[in-house]
Amino acid sequence: MKKRVLVILLVLTGLAGVALWLRQNYWTDHMLRMSHQKNLAKVTCFNCHLVSTDRLRWAQPRPHHDAPAGLAVSPDGKKIYIALDDRDEVAEADTASRQVLRRAKVAGRPFGLALDAAGKNLFVTCRDGDRLAVLDTQTLSETGSVPVGMAPVAVAFCRTAAGDRLVVANSMSDDISVLSVSPLQELGRPSAGRDPFAVAITPDGTRAFIANRLVSLATGHTIPASEITEIDPMTARTARRETLDSAHQSEGICAVPSRPWMLAPLVKVRNLVPITQVANGWVMSSGLAVTDIKTGNVIQMPLDEANNYFADPSGIVVDPAGRRAFVASGGGDVVTVVDLERLAGWLEKADPAAKREAVYDMSLAPEYVTARIPTERNPKQLALSPDGGTLFVAERLADSILVVDAKSVAAQGRIVLGDGGLNDPIRRGEKVFTKAGFTFQNQFSCRSCHPDGHVDGLSYDFDTSGIGDNLLDNRSLMGVAGTEPFKWNGKNPTLEVQCGPRFARVLMRTDPIPQKELLDLTTYIKSLPPHRVATRSADGTLTPSQERGKAIFFATKTPGGQEIPHERRCSTCHRPPLYSVRLSFDVGTGGMFDTPHLLGVAASAPYLHDGRAQSLEELWTIYNPNDQHGVSSYMNKIQLNDLVDYLKTL
Amino acid sequence: MNVARHFQISVIAASLVLLAGAGCRKPVPPTGALVLTQSSATAAATPASDILDSRYPPGSRVVLMEAPPGSGRVQVLSEGLAAAGNPVISYDGQRVFFAGKASAAGDWQIYQEDLAGGRPQMLTAMPGGAMSPTLLPNGSLVFASPVPKIGGPNYSQPPSALYVQSPGGQPRQLTFSSRSITEPTMLADGRILFVSTQPPESSNSASGPALFTVNNDGTEITAFASPEDSASSIQQPRLLADGRVAFLISQSGSSAAEFVRMARPFQSRAPLFPGVTARVSSVEAASNGDLLVCAENSSGAKASLALFRVNSTATGLGTPLLADPAWNNCEAVEVSPHRQPMGRLSTMDLTKSTGKILCLNANFSNDPADGTTPLATHVRVLAQTSPGNVCALGEVPVQADGSFLAEVPADMPIGFEALDENGQVLRREAPMIWVRPAENRSCIGCHEPHNRAPHNHRPLAVSVPITSLGLKNAEPTPPKSN
């Protein structure tokens, strides 16, 4: 039997060889016609054929870990609740013994936590479940659930004149769910900025402040700005939007009890300045937004020091007396202690110009930063005991909670949740991804531009032989496995090349990441699935508009019956299943650029190689005057909307 | 039976391998040992022609002293040399590098010696001598050459510059200033810290010595600390374990240890040991974070230089660890493996002969009179083609946002004059900085404060064609001083 198969295979191979020999011009011609490349050096059959996403790293099962996300401490300070989003669990631990007491299953990736005033109900945002769950803290079992916006990541409880309220930040639908507690129902869903990520309530309960991670939609050349959204939790109406110029990635926010302040850590970004250097915070630095809750005025203060940086600021808490703030640095593995009285003293003396310029002064932070508490890998969320005596630090990639005496800032011990995942290359790679220690003076990590492996929505002016001629849109790493080559010019054949010496030279300004860590890093990146999209139904069926858009995407003729040239059809370059043939094309934007894959494209604005298009619509309404980026001139408004609707399902 | 036999054979084979390995391995330098520079406490002073002669008079020697200091074995490492000093230990703790001269009339050069035993091996043969060895993480040697003569600038001798020399390779020049550059040392972030002088044209700073940094390929010359109340000399800058940079400062005939403040007042200097008035001749970091300090031992009958070991927060020096009436202990470094600084991949392209300079705002400076100064419309770019000869390479238009972009010759001292619309000089920076081949260099402004991060805006200068300035059309310009 085996012999027979072998003979058949040999015969078939021979026939194929003869066919190739006879028709070699046909195949060359086929590849030239179908790939539209002048040079076939980079073209293989596999650009178009036998492409499957099933074998990609992100489509495979991966190990799960006890990574702590949100924290909440009981009103008596005896228990701490820990969201373990990667496990679909919430853990309860004893703060005195630092032992985990019990765990409860909560489906949908539990992430943010808040307790009610009595500590009887624990509210849990489920990031992948798009819901808010309620757990009874006596039984640690789920007693209720309500749908909210997409990817809720943070929740805050408050008391208003109209009753108890919950304010939920929905990171992927860019809005805020305001809910009543009894009955548990959504009252309204005002819009936020982009990627709302943290919520804090003023001490009197009249205002909720929401920190947003991403800058508002803008073209790559404009000065970016994110916002702090202010809403009335009683009415669920937007009260004010404060702008943070050239600042983003706020992952925490906290009210100051004794002052009219709301504090939010931020990354001060300088993406429009050519990256000729990284010293002196040339690319980015860490800061703290001090928002006056009465006037809405925001002052940005630096948290880094000259020659010493503390990358990726994340969670923040303030002690009950309002004297000190604690800010986690996820990339620098420290918690920064800010003396708020000293900060207030500086602000009182500073004139308006000094306040405006404060965040650019790298010598200022030692005026009010009094300590840096070392932690294990990747401190993110923080919590304080109600008396302010104990600080809890979620060491996300170490699977532990660091317990710190808040007064002496001395570590007391750890609540151990897991083993840190040392045997999992994906986890080890995530540690490399989030570590600022690989860059000059610990200034930033991979994550600084790729939060959660995605994009920060900015374009950066990378150093080349020229200065200022290389503004490049940041591309998502989600779903990037199998889409090589990389880089907008398509010059990097593998992720190892992309993340190795090239990045060390142009961005990190250090030695390359060592080979072992580099392989872990690329394993992690390859494990990132495409970004979840809002408009795809669970069963994969498309709406009528999406169906019409799909027909446009795969159209070979215009509705008027005119043939669309092969090279100008969407599906020629953006061929399923990756929606990229992984070759470079000139779409009329100033050169040949690598074809990005379209998986999760709805979430990766802005678009085009330099981020000039704010939205998918602008690709065709503004930046395709000669039909080089697909034939779109025939489309009316409805047809364009249909096409965009379909793209948003990919 | 077979298993037992196999086991026996394996054990014997493993033992033989271990023994053979041990036989080949060099002896490890003794734990707790120190390398010291000693000079005779009783010899009469001799005239010195260069700064190393004055620091290390004839008979100065580099010794390996086993623990405990004072009673352990002492081995002279600079055996056969007329004078030696300035020891630096390799990152693996196995070798020492130091400056030495073979004869009293000869030049200082850099020597290397294996701490486990051997003879000093001369690594450099630089005209005018070499001094201040320090090591890059890849094992390359960095040093300053020539050794500055006593008595200030001497146009018959080029200013000292930094050189890098890979093991077995030829020296390559790293720095290209019009002023002498000496005392290189490594920072943990991979930059080379060194001493040079501020240009006197800086309107808001003194013209004395200051600390600067470059990358390991000579790119990104940057001011690190420029004390406003400038001292007459700065020597031996060293990175301490707690991240501070300490150095020795000479004033009124005495020398003291100070450090650079990274908090406000930014980059000012502060005493390292506020309670110490005795002359300090060296400060080095020990592996446990302590400091090894050589200073005048005023408690002894004769004030010779003694060795002290103190913790990094000490305000005084306490009791000496080693005090010898016959020898001044001028310098001491610990023999131990220590952490390598960060490396860095070069962005240079040696096939190119130019680099580019982008200034974000030529009208931004730390000059208090800045608010009343007219705005610059052009910048004249200066180059020093040889010591004392400055020429104007040409003028670059300043854009509405104050930015300008110029392509300039590489590896040459470059300076700037900001000009108003009438061609009057508003601010001047004498040729002192340089670009390396294909380097893209940026600054925020002219004489800007060193603690500034840039504003986030795209400079207009990058949207207009770059102005290329070469030596072809250069016009001679008399050196100017304010």
PDB file of C-alpha atoms in Angstrom, chain A residues 89-201:
ATOM      1  CA  GLU A  89     -11.179  34.034  39.112  1.00  0.00           C
ATOM      2  CA  VAL A  90     -11.423  36.428  42.016  1.00  0.00           C
ATOM      3  CA  ALA A  91      -9.297  35.609  45.062  1.00  0.00           C
ATOM      4  CA  GLU A  92      -9.809  36.624  48.665  1.00  0.00           C
ATOM      5  CA  ALA A  93      -6.730  36.888  50.883  1.00  0.00           C
ATOM      6  CA  ASP A  94      -6.146  37.580  54.545  1.00  0.00           C
ATOM      7  CA  THR A  95      -4.080  40.759  54.891  1.00  0.00           C
ATOM      8  CA  ALA A  96      -2.540  39.751  58.236  1.00  0.00           C
ATOM      9  CA  SER A  97      -1.412  36.235  57.341  1.00  0.00           C
ATOM     10  CA  ARG A  98      -0.935  37.140  53.653  1.00  0.00           C
ATOM     11  CA  GLN A  99      -2.587  33.863  52.684  1.00  0.00           C
ATOM     12  CA  VAL A 100      -5.173  33.311  49.974  1.00  0.00           C
ATOM     13  CA  LEU A 101      -8.371  32.164  51.704  1.00  0.00           C
ATOM     14  CA  ARG A 102     -10.518  31.215  48.749  1.00  0.00           C
ATOM     15  CA  ARG A 103     -11.087  31.746  45.060  1.00  0.00           C
ATOM     16  CA  ALA A 104     -14.282  32.130  43.051  1.00  0.00           C
ATOM     17  CA  LYS A 105     -14.824  31.552  39.350  1.00  0.00           C
ATOM     18  CA  VAL A 106     -16.023  34.648  37.500  1.00  0.00           C
ATOM     19  CA  ALA A 107     -16.413  34.212  33.771  1.00  0.00           C
ATOM     20  CA  GLY A 108     -15.310  36.779  31.239  1.00  0.00           C
ATOM     21  CA  ARG A 109     -11.882  37.866  32.484  1.00  0.00           C
ATOM     22  CA  PRO A 110     -12.556  39.698  35.786  1.00  0.00           C
ATOM     23  CA  PHE A 111     -10.362  42.801  35.858  1.00  0.00           C
ATOM     24  CA  GLY A 112     -11.535  45.817  37.864  1.00  0.00           C
ATOM     25  CA  LEU A 113     -12.879  45.632  41.412  1.00  0.00           C
ATOM     26  CA  ALA A 114     -14.821  47.885  43.789  1.00  0.00           C
ATOM     27  CA  LEU A 115     -16.584  47.247  47.089  1.00  0.00           C
ATOM     28  CA  ASP A 116     -19.732  48.923  48.309  1.00  0.00           C
ATOM     29  CA  ALA A 117     -19.565  51.075  51.442  1.00  0.00           C
ATOM     30  CA  ALA A 118     -20.333  48.184  53.773  1.00  0.00           C
ATOM     31  CA  GLY A 119     -18.047  45.783  51.994  1.00  0.00           C
ATOM     32  CA  LYS A 120     -20.867  43.320  51.392  1.00  0.00           C
ATOM     33  CA  ASN A 121     -20.882  43.407  47.625  1.00  0.00           C
ATOM     34  CA  LEU A 122     -17.875  43.174  45.375  1.00  0.00           C
ATOM     35  CA  PHE A 123     -18.385  44.626  41.908  1.00  0.00           C
ATOM     36  CA  VAL A 124     -16.292  43.053  39.183  1.00  0.00           C
ATOM     37  CA  THR A 125     -15.807  44.269  35.632  1.00  0.00           C
ATOM     38  CA  CYS A 126     -15.431  41.380  33.204  1.00  0.00           C
ATOM     39  CA  ARG A 127     -13.166  42.590  30.425  1.00  0.00           C
ATOM     40  CA  ASP A 128     -13.987  39.925  27.861  1.00  0.00           C
ATOM     41  CA  GLY A 129     -17.531  39.333  29.091  1.00  0.00           C
ATOM     42  CA  ASP A 130     -18.640  42.940  28.597  1.00  0.00           C
ATOM     43  CA  ARG A 131     -20.531  42.790  31.873  1.00  0.00           C
ATOM     44  CA  LEU A 132     -20.407  43.818  35.486  1.00  0.00           C
ATOM     45  CA  ALA A 133     -20.712  40.975  37.975  1.00  0.00           C
ATOM     46  CA  VAL A 134     -21.678  41.278  41.629  1.00  0.00           C
ATOM     47  CA  LEU A 135     -20.187  38.939  44.228  1.00  0.00           C
ATOM     48  CA  ASP A 136     -21.472  38.479  47.755  1.00  0.00           C
ATOM     49  CA  THR A 137     -18.355  38.821  49.908  1.00  0.00           C
ATOM     50  CA  GLN A 138     -19.773  36.448  52.540  1.00  0.00           C
ATOM     51  CA  THR A 139     -20.049  33.564  50.138  1.00  0.00           C
ATOM     52  CA  LEU A 140     -17.749  34.869  47.414  1.00  0.00           C
ATOM     53  CA  SER A 141     -20.319  33.807  44.881  1.00  0.00           C
ATOM     54  CA  GLU A 142     -21.893  35.686  42.023  1.00  0.00           C
ATOM     55  CA  THR A 143     -25.283  37.190  42.857  1.00  0.00           C
ATOM     56  CA  GLY A 144     -25.859  39.418  39.875  1.00  0.00           C
ATOM     57  CA  SER A 145     -24.663  40.550  36.502  1.00  0.00           C
ATOM     58  CA  VAL A 146     -25.524  43.300  34.069  1.00  0.00           C
ATOM     59  CA  PRO A 147     -24.254  44.028  30.543  1.00  0.00           C
ATOM     60  CA  VAL A 148     -22.161  47.164  30.170  1.00  0.00           C
ATOM     61  CA  GLY A 149     -20.012  48.568  27.349  1.00  0.00           C
ATOM     62  CA  MET A 150     -17.230  46.721  25.636  1.00  0.00           C
ATOM     63  CA  ALA A 151     -14.211  45.577  27.654  1.00  0.00           C
ATOM     64  CA  PRO A 152     -15.001  47.141  31.033  1.00  0.00           C
ATOM     65  CA  VAL A 153     -11.773  47.495  33.002  1.00  0.00           C
ATOM     66  CA  ALA A 154     -12.504  49.702  36.007  1.00  0.00           C
ATOM     67  CA  VAL A 155     -15.385  50.367  38.357  1.00  0.00           C
ATOM     68  CA  ALA A 156     -15.949  52.816  41.187  1.00  0.00           C
ATOM     69  CA  PHE A 157     -18.730  52.880  43.783  1.00  0.00           C
ATOM     70  CA  CYS A 158     -20.231  56.101  45.098  1.00  0.00           C
ATOM     71  CA  ARG A 159     -23.170  57.414  47.077  1.00  0.00           C
ATOM     72  CA  THR A 160     -25.278  60.142  45.545  1.00  0.00           C
ATOM     73  CA  ALA A 161     -28.442  61.929  46.581  1.00  0.00           C
ATOM     74  CA  ALA A 162     -30.290  59.676  44.165  1.00  0.00           C
ATOM     75  CA  GLY A 163     -28.849  56.470  45.570  1.00  0.00           C
ATOM     76  CA  ASP A 164     -25.757  54.331  45.225  1.00  0.00           C
ATOM     77  CA  ARG A 165     -24.057  54.396  41.860  1.00  0.00           C
ATOM     78  CA  LEU A 166     -21.433  52.472  39.964  1.00  0.00           C
ATOM     79  CA  VAL A 167     -19.297  54.077  37.286  1.00  0.00           C
ATOM     80  CA  VAL A 168     -17.664  51.678  34.841  1.00  0.00           C
ATOM     81  CA  ALA A 169     -14.930  52.504  32.286  1.00  0.00           C
ATOM     82  CA  ASN A 170     -15.545  50.555  29.059  1.00  0.00           C
ATOM     83  CA  SER A 171     -12.150  50.540  27.401  1.00  0.00           C
ATOM     84  CA  MET A 172     -13.082  49.301  23.937  1.00  0.00           C
ATOM     85  CA  SER A 173     -16.402  51.034  23.375  1.00  0.00           C
ATOM     86  CA  ASP A 174     -14.918  54.332  24.578  1.00  0.00           C
ATOM     87  CA  ASP A 175     -17.768  55.049  26.943  1.00  0.00           C
ATOM     88  CA  ILE A 176     -18.784  54.972  30.578  1.00  0.00           C
ATOM     89  CA  SER A 177     -21.580  52.910  32.032  1.00  0.00           C
ATOM     90  CA  VAL A 178     -23.373  54.543  34.951  1.00  0.00           C
ATOM     91  CA  LEU A 179     -25.427  52.053  36.961  1.00  0.00           C
ATOM     92  CA  SER A 180     -27.690  52.134  39.924  1.00  0.00           C
ATOM     93  CA  VAL A 181     -26.877  49.513  42.531  1.00  0.00           C
ATOM     94  CA  SER A 182     -30.349  48.724  43.631  1.00  0.00           C
ATOM     95  CA  PRO A 183     -31.744  47.677  41.271  1.00  0.00           C
ATOM     96  CA  LEU A 184     -28.584  46.815  39.370  1.00  0.00           C
ATOM     97  CA  GLN A 185     -29.204  48.450  36.036  1.00  0.00           C
ATOM     98  CA  GLU A 186     -27.486  50.731  33.607  1.00  0.00           C
ATOM     99  CA  LEU A 187     -28.790  54.297  33.740  1.00  0.00           C
ATOM    100  CA  GLY A 188     -26.739  55.809  30.963  1.00  0.00           C
ATOM    101  CA  ARG A 189     -23.650  55.412  28.872  1.00  0.00           C
ATOM    102  CA  PRO A 190     -21.987  58.764  28.166  1.00  0.00           C
ATOM    103  CA  SER A 191     -19.025  58.789  25.816  1.00  0.00           C
ATOM    104  CA  ALA A 192     -15.493  59.000  27.176  1.00  0.00           C
ATOM    105  CA  GLY A 193     -12.183  59.678  25.478  1.00  0.00           C
ATOM    106  CA  ARG A 194     -10.337  56.816  23.771  1.00  0.00           C
ATOM    107  CA  ASP A 195      -9.758  53.719  25.853  1.00  0.00           C
ATOM    108  CA  PRO A 196     -11.146  54.847  29.226  1.00  0.00           C
ATOM    109  CA  PHE A 197      -9.216  52.873  31.803  1.00  0.00           C
ATOM    110  CA  ALA A 198      -9.643  54.194  35.340  1.00  0.00           C
ATOM    111  CA  VAL A 199     -12.376  55.801  37.418  1.00  0.00           C
ATOM    112  CA  ALA A 200     -12.264  57.880  40.605  1.00  0.00           C
ATOM    113  CA  ILE A 201     -15.017  59.651  42.503  1.00  0.00           C
TER     114      ILE A 201
END
